[in-house]
Short mmCIF file of C-alpha atoms in Angstrom, two decimals:
data_model
loop_
_atom_site.label_atom_id
_atom_site.label_comp_id
_atom_site.label_asym_id
_atom_site.label_seq_id
_atom_site.Cartn_x
_atom_site.Cartn_y
_atom_site.Cartn_z
CA MET A 1 -167.42 106.40 -77.10
CA SER A 2 -166.24 107.50 -80.30
CA GLU A 3 -163.18 106.51 -81.40
CA LYS A 4 -159.86 108.87 -82.19
CA PRO A 5 -158.87 109.20 -85.75
CA ASN A 6 -155.73 107.30 -87.08
CA VAL A 7 -153.84 109.97 -87.96
CA TYR A 8 -149.71 109.88 -88.65
CA VAL A 9 -147.13 112.34 -88.40
CA TYR A 10 -144.78 111.97 -91.77
CA GLU A 11 -142.37 115.00 -91.23
CA GLU A 12 -141.83 116.58 -87.86
CA GLU A 13 -139.46 120.11 -88.24
CA THR A 14 -138.23 122.86 -85.78
CA PHE A 15 -137.66 125.99 -87.26
CA ILE A 16 -138.34 129.45 -86.17
CA VAL A 17 -141.15 131.40 -88.19
CA GLY A 18 -139.30 133.98 -90.65
CA GLU A 19 -136.76 131.88 -91.44
CA ASP A 20 -136.76 130.31 -94.97
CA THR A 21 -138.22 127.17 -94.53
CA PHE A 22 -139.59 124.59 -97.00
CA ILE A 23 -140.63 121.00 -95.70
CA GLU A 24 -142.29 118.97 -98.09
CA SER A 25 -144.78 115.72 -97.22
CA THR A 26 -146.54 112.65 -100.36
CA SER A 27 -148.98 110.28 -98.71
CA GLU A 28 -148.77 106.89 -100.01
CA ASN A 29 -151.27 107.16 -102.67
CA ASN A 30 -148.51 109.84 -103.85
CA PHE A 31 -151.00 113.90 -102.97
CA THR A 32 -148.42 116.00 -101.59
CA VAL A 33 -148.08 119.16 -99.74
CA ILE A 34 -145.58 121.48 -98.51
CA PHE A 35 -145.15 124.10 -95.97
CA GLU A 36 -143.28 127.54 -96.98
CA ASP A 37 -142.43 130.58 -94.80
CA ASN A 38 -140.64 132.84 -97.16
CA LEU A 39 -139.77 135.10 -94.47
CA GLU A 40 -142.58 137.61 -94.34
CA THR A 41 -146.10 134.97 -94.96
CA ALA A 42 -146.79 131.23 -94.48
CA TYR A 43 -148.41 129.44 -96.97
CA PHE A 44 -149.06 125.66 -96.94
CA TYR A 45 -149.78 124.17 -100.52
CA ALA A 46 -151.58 121.09 -102.27
CA VAL A 47 -149.51 119.99 -105.28
CA ASP A 48 -149.47 117.62 -108.02
CA ARG A 49 -145.83 115.88 -108.51
CA GLU A 50 -147.25 114.45 -111.22
CA ASN A 51 -147.34 117.48 -113.28
CA GLY A 52 -144.74 119.31 -112.12
CA MET A 53 -145.33 120.61 -109.19
CA GLU A 54 -148.23 122.61 -110.45
CA VAL A 55 -149.81 124.18 -107.44
CA LEU A 56 -153.60 123.44 -106.44
CA ASP A 57 -155.06 125.17 -104.35
CA ALA A 58 -152.67 127.56 -100.86
CA LEU A 59 -153.80 128.03 -97.96
CA HIS A 60 -152.50 131.38 -96.12
CA VAL A 61 -151.33 129.97 -92.27
CA TYR A 62 -149.82 133.00 -91.15
CA ASN A 63 -147.54 136.89 -91.75
CA VAL A 64 -144.57 136.97 -90.06
CA ALA A 65 -145.02 140.52 -88.53
CA ASP A 66 -148.27 138.66 -86.95
CA VAL A 67 -146.21 136.18 -84.96
CA VAL A 68 -146.02 136.55 -81.41
CA ASP A 69 -143.25 134.74 -79.87
CA LYS A 70 -141.50 134.59 -83.97
CA GLN A 71 -138.11 133.90 -82.11
CA LYS A 72 -139.06 131.00 -80.42
CA PRO A 73 -138.54 127.73 -81.55
CA SER A 74 -141.79 125.83 -83.24
CA ILE A 75 -142.37 122.21 -83.75
CA LEU A 76 -144.15 121.67 -87.95
CA LYS A 77 -145.94 118.60 -88.20
CA ILE A 78 -147.75 117.30 -91.48
CA MET A 79 -149.49 114.69 -91.00
CA TRP A 80 -151.47 112.10 -93.37
CA THR A 81 -154.91 110.42 -92.20
CA ALA A 82 -154.46 106.48 -91.70
CA ASP A 83 -156.42 106.02 -95.54
CA SER A 84 -153.52 109.06 -96.71
CA THR A 85 -156.57 111.66 -98.52
CA LYS A 86 -156.47 114.13 -95.70
CA SER A 87 -152.96 116.48 -94.25
CA LEU A 88 -153.25 118.53 -92.01
CA LEU A 89 -150.93 121.23 -90.96
CA VAL A 90 -150.32 121.32 -87.15
CA ILE A 91 -147.72 124.00 -85.56
CA ASN A 92 -147.15 123.72 -81.55
CA ASP A 93 -150.14 121.32 -81.41
CA TYR A 94 -152.43 123.32 -83.04
CA CYS A 95 -154.18 122.66 -85.87
CA HIS A 96 -153.52 125.76 -89.04
CA ALA A 97 -155.20 123.82 -92.15
CA VAL A 98 -156.23 120.90 -93.92
CA PHE A 99 -156.52 119.23 -97.41
CA ASP A 100 -159.25 117.26 -98.30
CA PHE A 101 -157.85 115.56 -101.33
CA ASN A 102 -161.29 113.30 -102.23
CA LYS A 103 -163.01 116.41 -102.00
CA LYS A 104 -160.63 118.51 -104.01
CA ALA A 105 -161.05 121.09 -100.19
CA GLY A 106 -158.70 122.89 -98.41
CA TYR A 107 -159.87 124.84 -95.31
CA CYS A 108 -157.41 127.00 -93.32
CA ARG A 109 -157.98 128.79 -89.85
CA ASN A 110 -158.72 132.49 -91.73
CA ALA A 111 -160.14 131.01 -94.80
CA PHE A 112 -157.81 133.11 -96.70
CA PRO A 113 -156.99 132.97 -99.65
CA GLN A 114 -160.62 132.25 -102.17
CA SER A 115 -159.11 129.99 -104.49
CA ASN A 116 -158.69 130.55 -107.71
CA SER A 117 -157.60 127.06 -108.90
CA ASP A 118 -160.49 124.97 -110.79
CA TRP A 119 -159.35 122.16 -108.53
CA THR A 120 -161.04 123.21 -105.88
CA LYS A 121 -164.33 121.83 -105.05
CA ILE A 122 -165.78 124.05 -102.01
CA GLU A 123 -166.40 128.03 -100.95
CA ASN A 124 -165.97 128.01 -97.56
CA ARG A 125 -162.24 127.58 -96.50
CA ASN A 126 -163.12 128.51 -92.58
CA LEU A 127 -161.73 125.36 -90.43
CA THR A 128 -162.87 125.31 -87.50
CA ASP A 129 -162.31 122.90 -84.07
CA GLU A 130 -166.04 121.46 -85.53
CA LEU A 131 -164.82 120.92 -88.83
CA LEU A 132 -161.57 119.91 -88.24
CA ASN A 133 -163.51 116.82 -85.60
CA GLU A 134 -165.64 116.11 -88.74
CA LEU A 135 -163.58 115.60 -90.83
CA LEU A 136 -161.13 113.74 -88.59
CA SER A 137 -164.19 111.04 -88.14
CA LYS A 138 -164.67 110.27 -91.34
CA ALA A 139 -160.92 109.80 -91.50
#
């Protein structure tokens, strides 16, 4: 029997897809992530708080035009693992993106965009349920 990982909700907000939304979360060890919906697209960012909020990596979450039922409120959660090294972006109980700060890795469901950042140390950015389970089993 496998144990469930210790993952904690740091931020929880109701929002409408396609409305200007900016939600920031910082872990216990000062790693920071930001969710932003800019009316056209939504991204999840890993940022360096100590260097003027420099974007370390960006993960595409959705295009507003492609979202069904965008007029209905959605519940967004930014979660962190117990060791504060992995952050998960969960919308309506579905994990869309993960940053693993120890591995310097970002994963999302469509593996977009390809990282052009020196911070990112992985090539395959595709978040699958199997990868999500693997990431959380090590939490």
